[in-house]
Amino acid sequence: MPNTFEAGTFDVIVVGAGHAGVEAAYASARMGAKTLVLTINLDMIAFMPCNPSVGGPAKGIVVREIDAMGGAMGKVIDQTHIQMRMLNTGKGPAVRALRAQADKVLYQQAMKQLLEEQDNLTIHQAMVDELIVEDGEIKGLITQVGAVYRAETVVITTGTFLRGEIIIGDLKYSSGPNNQQPSIKLADNMRDLGFEMVRFKTGTPPRVNSKTIDYAKTEIQPGDEEPRAFSFETTEFIMDQIPCWLTYTSPETHQIINDNLDSSPMFTGVITGAGPRYCPSIETKIVRFNDKPRHQLFLEPEGRNTQEVYVQGLSTSLPEHIQRKMLETIPGLEKAEMMRAGYAIEYDAVVPTQLWPTLETKKIKNLYTAGQINGTSGYEEAAGQGMMAGINAAARVLGKEEVILGRADAYIGVLIDDLVTKGTNEPYRLLTSRAEYRLLLRHDNADMRLTEKAFELGLVSEERYNKFAEKRELVKAEINRLAEFGIKPRLVNEALTEIGSSPLKDGIHGTDLLKRPELNYDFVAKVTEAPELPEDVKEQVEIQVKYEGYIEKALQQVEKLKKMEGKKIPEQIDYDAISGIATEAREKLKEIRPLTVAQASRISGVNPADISILLVYIEQGKIAKIAQA
């Protein structure tokens, strides 16, 4: 350890400036906490080491939620994307999701500039080696050069850098993503502090030169012509879009992979970490789905000012010469020049059941972790956690109440609850199927769910809140107007017949007419003489009216959940003193220490019978306290 020196004192220090670190620091600073970000390389802020994209199923809704809370990701991707598409438009609103192809370099430059211009925020380039912990509480940290930074709270967002190792064939070397320095001493320090760590793995595909691709053999995938945006504040749209392209693996590709499995680190034991099930390597796909004659590959440009193209779907850690042979068998890539080889990366992650729902660690007070260090995959999952960790770290310093988003509040709430309650044995990815209240957690209504909360926390401006409040009132007023507007058959039947909808026999209210699946808001607005309204207000009115029954049912389920969430478990509860609870349940409850009965009920291995016994015990405790009083 070099000689140490005092380098500064802050309210919040964020270690790492990837997608989690950026949002953590941005949230903390906006709340008024004096914040420092330490990153190994200032040129790698918000870097995208994997696919150059933001959004997609579930993930796109997370980005909208981050924006509704005043975060950075949505507004920056709106400024720097090369293509934007709304997915699942033929399906219901619960599964619609926006996805953008990023200009990789412009995205990180814009994010760096955003942080540099933010008040209360300082950015330093440094490698953190050690945490300063006194009496079970974080006090600061020490960097590689001996700089001592003091802080009341620390948020660790080191991504895949902790003891990172890159693997290509039989080559394995110490490295962070994209050949950056790994963080070795901090990983060792966290183990020494008693954190339980696991080894996870992720990977990337080759990048090829666009000039050497035969696009005539591929299928064009253009962006949407309709203007799209992640941020509720975006008013200027990029319409000059760059297409992606679709191609497929071939039987020859599969043969090359099968012939060289003995060279694949995935199958030779070189890779020991668990990989993401929902984003497997091409080797895993060929072995696991050996009945499929081909697999989709998307050719995704990495930006406007580069020829690099990301071969989405071809993630691999096979030796480089095998990767070259594979490319030669793919339609359109027969003569493609490989600019970067695909690789796997192994890294240390914290077992996330060691965290409270605020993302504070149970072991060390005022220390928070967020992002891939918590066992997740994906930029969006990282950013959502980062924002919440930053909010809670700042709240602790500023004397504000901690913030926990519930499973009915946001996908971010589902993500964090899954991590801290259930844990994960592989890199966790958000899916719409993980959210039991997904009809309430839609792309379109993230502001309706979260902006009020963000305003209370000081995360959005009064001007933005007033615009949101005006939108909310317009939606409410228009639904009320339609509910009271009577429509007579003679005024609307001709128009209904023209579009193939059944004519009315009796009078009907506007909301009842709008519930017809074949009718949209614009049709009903015309026959009910509606006032001119913004498009986002029309969208809200249509969804809320059409899905009223389903939404109401979901809200009733949420009310039941809230009652369970309202049943707090005493902090000092002794699970060993509760007779009748199964041994596995007792062990899990002692390990995770759930805050509420609802959280306890979601722990794997805790059964309804165990919950019933727990409820009785808690109620008896209350009775005893009342008797003593």
Short mmCIF file of C-alpha atoms in Angstrom, two decimals, residues 255-484:
data_model
loop_
_atom_site.label_atom_id
_atom_site.label_comp_id
_atom_site.label_asym_id
_atom_site.label_seq_id
_atom_site.Cartn_x
_atom_site.Cartn_y
_atom_site.Cartn_z
CA GLN A 255 -20.99 -28.14 -38.20
CA ILE A 256 -17.93 -25.96 -37.53
CA ILE A 257 -19.10 -25.31 -33.96
CA ASN A 258 -19.88 -28.98 -33.29
CA ASP A 259 -16.50 -30.00 -34.71
CA ASN A 260 -14.71 -27.58 -32.40
CA LEU A 261 -16.52 -27.96 -29.09
CA ASP A 262 -13.32 -29.43 -27.68
CA SER A 263 -11.80 -25.94 -28.22
CA SER A 264 -14.71 -24.10 -26.59
CA PRO A 265 -13.99 -22.78 -23.08
CA MET A 266 -17.72 -23.28 -22.40
CA PHE A 267 -17.24 -27.05 -22.67
CA THR A 268 -13.59 -27.61 -21.71
CA GLY A 269 -13.90 -26.31 -18.16
CA VAL A 270 -11.88 -23.13 -18.75
CA ILE A 271 -15.05 -21.13 -18.02
CA THR A 272 -16.36 -21.92 -14.54
CA GLY A 273 -18.79 -19.02 -14.02
CA ALA A 274 -22.53 -19.33 -14.67
CA GLY A 275 -23.62 -17.63 -17.87
CA PRO A 276 -26.92 -15.88 -18.71
CA ARG A 277 -29.61 -18.38 -19.72
CA TYR A 278 -31.51 -15.83 -21.80
CA CYS A 279 -28.47 -14.61 -23.75
CA PRO A 280 -26.48 -17.80 -24.40
CA SER A 281 -23.37 -18.19 -26.53
CA ILE A 282 -23.77 -19.56 -30.04
CA GLU A 283 -22.03 -22.75 -28.86
CA THR A 284 -24.64 -23.23 -26.12
CA LYS A 285 -27.48 -22.56 -28.56
CA ILE A 286 -26.19 -25.13 -31.06
CA VAL A 287 -25.85 -27.78 -28.35
CA ARG A 288 -29.06 -26.98 -26.48
CA PHE A 289 -31.25 -26.53 -29.57
CA ASN A 290 -29.62 -29.09 -31.87
CA ASP A 291 -32.90 -29.61 -33.74
CA LYS A 292 -32.93 -26.05 -35.09
CA PRO A 293 -31.47 -25.72 -38.60
CA ARG A 294 -30.58 -22.05 -38.13
CA HIS A 295 -30.50 -19.16 -35.64
CA GLN A 296 -31.22 -15.47 -36.21
CA LEU A 297 -28.33 -13.02 -36.32
CA PHE A 298 -28.84 -9.24 -36.38
CA LEU A 299 -26.17 -7.02 -37.90
CA GLU A 300 -26.21 -3.87 -35.77
CA PRO A 301 -24.10 -0.80 -36.70
CA GLU A 302 -22.17 0.57 -33.71
CA GLY A 303 -22.57 4.20 -34.78
CA ARG A 304 -22.71 6.77 -37.57
CA ASN A 305 -18.94 7.36 -37.73
CA THR A 306 -17.62 3.80 -37.59
CA GLN A 307 -17.67 0.78 -39.86
CA GLU A 308 -17.91 -1.64 -36.92
CA VAL A 309 -21.00 -3.86 -36.96
CA TYR A 310 -22.07 -5.95 -33.97
CA VAL A 311 -23.16 -9.51 -34.90
CA GLN A 312 -26.01 -9.89 -32.41
CA GLY A 313 -26.69 -13.56 -31.62
CA LEU A 314 -23.17 -14.83 -32.30
CA SER A 315 -21.72 -14.42 -28.81
CA THR A 316 -18.76 -16.79 -28.57
CA SER A 317 -15.50 -17.56 -26.81
CA LEU A 318 -14.19 -20.01 -29.44
CA PRO A 319 -10.61 -19.45 -30.67
CA GLU A 320 -10.26 -16.55 -33.10
CA HIS A 321 -9.44 -18.70 -36.14
CA ILE A 322 -12.63 -20.72 -35.55
CA GLN A 323 -14.64 -17.49 -35.29
CA ARG A 324 -13.30 -16.47 -38.70
CA LYS A 325 -14.37 -19.80 -40.20
CA MET A 326 -17.84 -19.41 -38.67
CA LEU A 327 -18.32 -16.01 -40.28
CA GLU A 328 -17.49 -17.42 -43.71
CA THR A 329 -20.54 -19.74 -43.49
CA ILE A 330 -23.09 -17.01 -42.69
CA PRO A 331 -25.06 -15.47 -45.60
CA GLY A 332 -23.75 -11.96 -46.23
CA LEU A 333 -20.66 -12.45 -44.07
CA GLU A 334 -18.72 -14.85 -46.35
CA LYS A 335 -16.05 -12.20 -46.97
CA ALA A 336 -16.57 -10.16 -43.82
CA GLU A 337 -13.47 -8.79 -42.15
CA MET A 338 -13.52 -9.46 -38.41
CA MET A 339 -12.40 -6.27 -36.64
CA ARG A 340 -12.72 -7.63 -33.08
CA ALA A 341 -13.06 -11.20 -31.93
CA GLY A 342 -15.86 -12.29 -29.62
CA TYR A 343 -14.86 -13.17 -26.08
CA ALA A 344 -16.24 -14.34 -22.74
CA ILE A 345 -15.59 -12.49 -19.49
CA GLU A 346 -15.75 -13.96 -15.99
CA TYR A 347 -16.12 -11.71 -12.94
CA ASP A 348 -17.03 -11.65 -9.27
CA ALA A 349 -20.55 -10.70 -8.16
CA VAL A 350 -22.09 -10.18 -4.73
CA VAL A 351 -24.75 -12.69 -3.67
CA PRO A 352 -27.68 -10.21 -3.72
CA THR A 353 -29.58 -11.72 -0.79
CA GLN A 354 -26.94 -9.91 1.33
CA LEU A 355 -28.75 -6.65 0.49
CA TRP A 356 -31.76 -4.86 1.93
CA PRO A 357 -34.45 -3.75 -0.57
CA THR A 358 -32.81 -0.29 -0.50
CA LEU A 359 -29.66 -1.99 -1.93
CA GLU A 360 -27.77 -1.20 1.26
CA THR A 361 -25.63 -4.15 2.33
CA LYS A 362 -26.74 -5.96 5.48
CA LYS A 363 -23.14 -6.52 6.52
CA ILE A 364 -21.86 -2.92 6.34
CA LYS A 365 -24.05 0.06 7.16
CA ASN A 366 -24.26 2.89 4.57
CA LEU A 367 -22.59 0.75 1.89
CA TYR A 368 -24.71 0.08 -1.23
CA THR A 369 -24.12 -2.04 -4.32
CA ALA A 370 -25.85 -1.74 -7.70
CA GLY A 371 -25.66 -3.15 -11.22
CA GLN A 372 -23.90 -6.23 -12.52
CA ILE A 373 -22.03 -6.61 -9.23
CA ASN A 374 -25.45 -7.67 -7.86
CA GLY A 375 -25.72 -10.51 -10.37
CA THR A 376 -27.76 -8.88 -13.14
CA SER A 377 -27.16 -8.67 -16.88
CA GLY A 378 -27.97 -5.68 -19.06
CA TYR A 379 -27.41 -1.94 -19.08
CA GLU A 380 -31.03 -1.20 -18.19
CA GLU A 381 -31.17 -3.45 -15.11
CA ALA A 382 -27.90 -1.86 -13.96
CA ALA A 383 -29.16 1.69 -14.50
CA GLY A 384 -32.40 1.06 -12.62
CA GLN A 385 -30.54 -0.33 -9.61
CA GLY A 386 -27.99 2.47 -9.76
CA MET A 387 -30.69 5.11 -9.62
CA MET A 388 -32.33 3.51 -6.57
CA ALA A 389 -29.00 3.01 -4.75
CA GLY A 390 -28.08 6.63 -5.45
CA ILE A 391 -31.46 7.84 -4.19
CA ASN A 392 -31.17 5.83 -0.98
CA ALA A 393 -27.55 6.75 -0.33
CA ALA A 394 -28.42 10.45 -0.71
CA ALA A 395 -31.59 10.05 1.37
CA ARG A 396 -29.54 8.53 4.22
CA VAL A 397 -27.18 11.52 4.23
CA LEU A 398 -29.93 14.14 3.84
CA GLY A 399 -32.11 12.63 6.58
CA LYS A 400 -34.89 11.69 4.17
CA GLU A 401 -36.96 8.52 4.19
CA GLU A 402 -35.54 5.59 2.23
CA VAL A 403 -37.26 4.67 -1.03
CA ILE A 404 -38.38 1.15 -1.96
CA LEU A 405 -40.37 0.65 -5.16
CA GLY A 406 -42.85 -2.20 -4.84
CA ARG A 407 -43.59 -4.92 -7.37
CA ALA A 408 -46.77 -3.05 -8.36
CA ASP A 409 -44.93 0.28 -8.70
CA ALA A 410 -42.28 -0.50 -11.29
CA TYR A 411 -40.26 -3.15 -13.11
CA ILE A 412 -37.36 -1.73 -11.10
CA GLY A 413 -39.26 -2.85 -7.99
CA VAL A 414 -39.70 -6.36 -9.43
CA LEU A 415 -36.00 -6.53 -10.30
CA ILE A 416 -34.73 -5.47 -6.87
CA ASP A 417 -37.26 -7.57 -4.96
CA ASP A 418 -36.32 -10.66 -7.00
CA LEU A 419 -32.62 -10.08 -6.32
CA VAL A 420 -32.75 -9.42 -2.59
CA THR A 421 -35.52 -11.94 -1.82
CA LYS A 422 -34.84 -14.85 -4.17
CA GLY A 423 -31.23 -14.29 -5.21
CA THR A 424 -29.98 -15.60 -8.55
CA ASN A 425 -27.70 -18.46 -9.65
CA GLU A 426 -27.01 -16.89 -13.07
CA PRO A 427 -26.84 -13.36 -14.50
CA TYR A 428 -30.41 -12.11 -13.94
CA ARG A 429 -32.40 -10.65 -16.82
CA LEU A 430 -35.72 -8.86 -16.51
CA LEU A 431 -38.61 -10.44 -18.42
CA THR A 432 -42.25 -9.34 -18.63
CA SER A 433 -43.21 -12.76 -17.23
CA ARG A 434 -41.44 -11.92 -13.95
CA ALA A 435 -43.95 -9.12 -13.23
CA GLU A 436 -47.28 -10.35 -11.89
CA TYR A 437 -48.78 -6.85 -12.32
CA ARG A 438 -47.40 -6.17 -15.79
CA LEU A 439 -50.68 -4.69 -17.03
CA LEU A 440 -50.06 -1.88 -14.52
CA LEU A 441 -46.35 -1.56 -15.40
CA ARG A 442 -46.62 -0.33 -18.97
CA HIS A 443 -44.38 1.70 -21.26
CA ASP A 444 -47.06 4.39 -21.59
CA ASN A 445 -47.77 5.08 -17.92
CA ALA A 446 -44.34 5.19 -16.24
CA ASP A 447 -44.81 8.90 -15.51
CA MET A 448 -48.27 8.27 -14.01
CA ARG A 449 -46.67 5.74 -11.66
CA LEU A 450 -43.46 7.50 -10.63
CA THR A 451 -43.18 11.22 -11.43
CA GLU A 452 -45.11 12.34 -8.34
CA LYS A 453 -42.67 10.35 -6.18
CA ALA A 454 -39.70 11.79 -8.10
CA PHE A 455 -40.94 15.34 -7.53
CA GLU A 456 -41.28 14.74 -3.78
CA LEU A 457 -37.65 13.56 -3.75
CA GLY A 458 -36.43 16.61 -5.66
CA LEU A 459 -35.47 14.53 -8.71
CA VAL A 460 -37.60 16.42 -11.26
CA SER A 461 -38.11 20.16 -11.64
CA GLU A 462 -41.30 21.99 -10.74
CA GLU A 463 -41.78 22.85 -14.41
CA ARG A 464 -41.65 19.18 -15.41
CA TYR A 465 -43.97 18.19 -12.58
CA ASN A 466 -46.51 20.85 -13.58
CA LYS A 467 -46.54 19.54 -17.17
CA PHE A 468 -47.08 16.03 -15.86
CA ALA A 469 -49.87 17.17 -13.51
CA GLU A 470 -51.58 18.95 -16.41
CA LYS A 471 -51.41 15.76 -18.50
CA ARG A 472 -52.86 13.73 -15.64
CA GLU A 473 -55.76 16.16 -15.26
CA LEU A 474 -56.47 16.16 -19.01
CA VAL A 475 -56.66 12.35 -19.00
CA LYS A 476 -58.99 12.30 -16.02
CA ALA A 477 -61.21 15.04 -17.46
CA GLU A 478 -61.52 13.35 -20.85
CA ILE A 479 -62.42 9.96 -19.36
CA ASN A 480 -65.07 11.67 -17.23
CA ARG A 481 -66.40 13.54 -20.28
CA LEU A 482 -66.67 10.35 -22.34
CA ALA A 483 -68.35 8.53 -19.44
CA GLU A 484 -71.07 11.17 -19.37
#
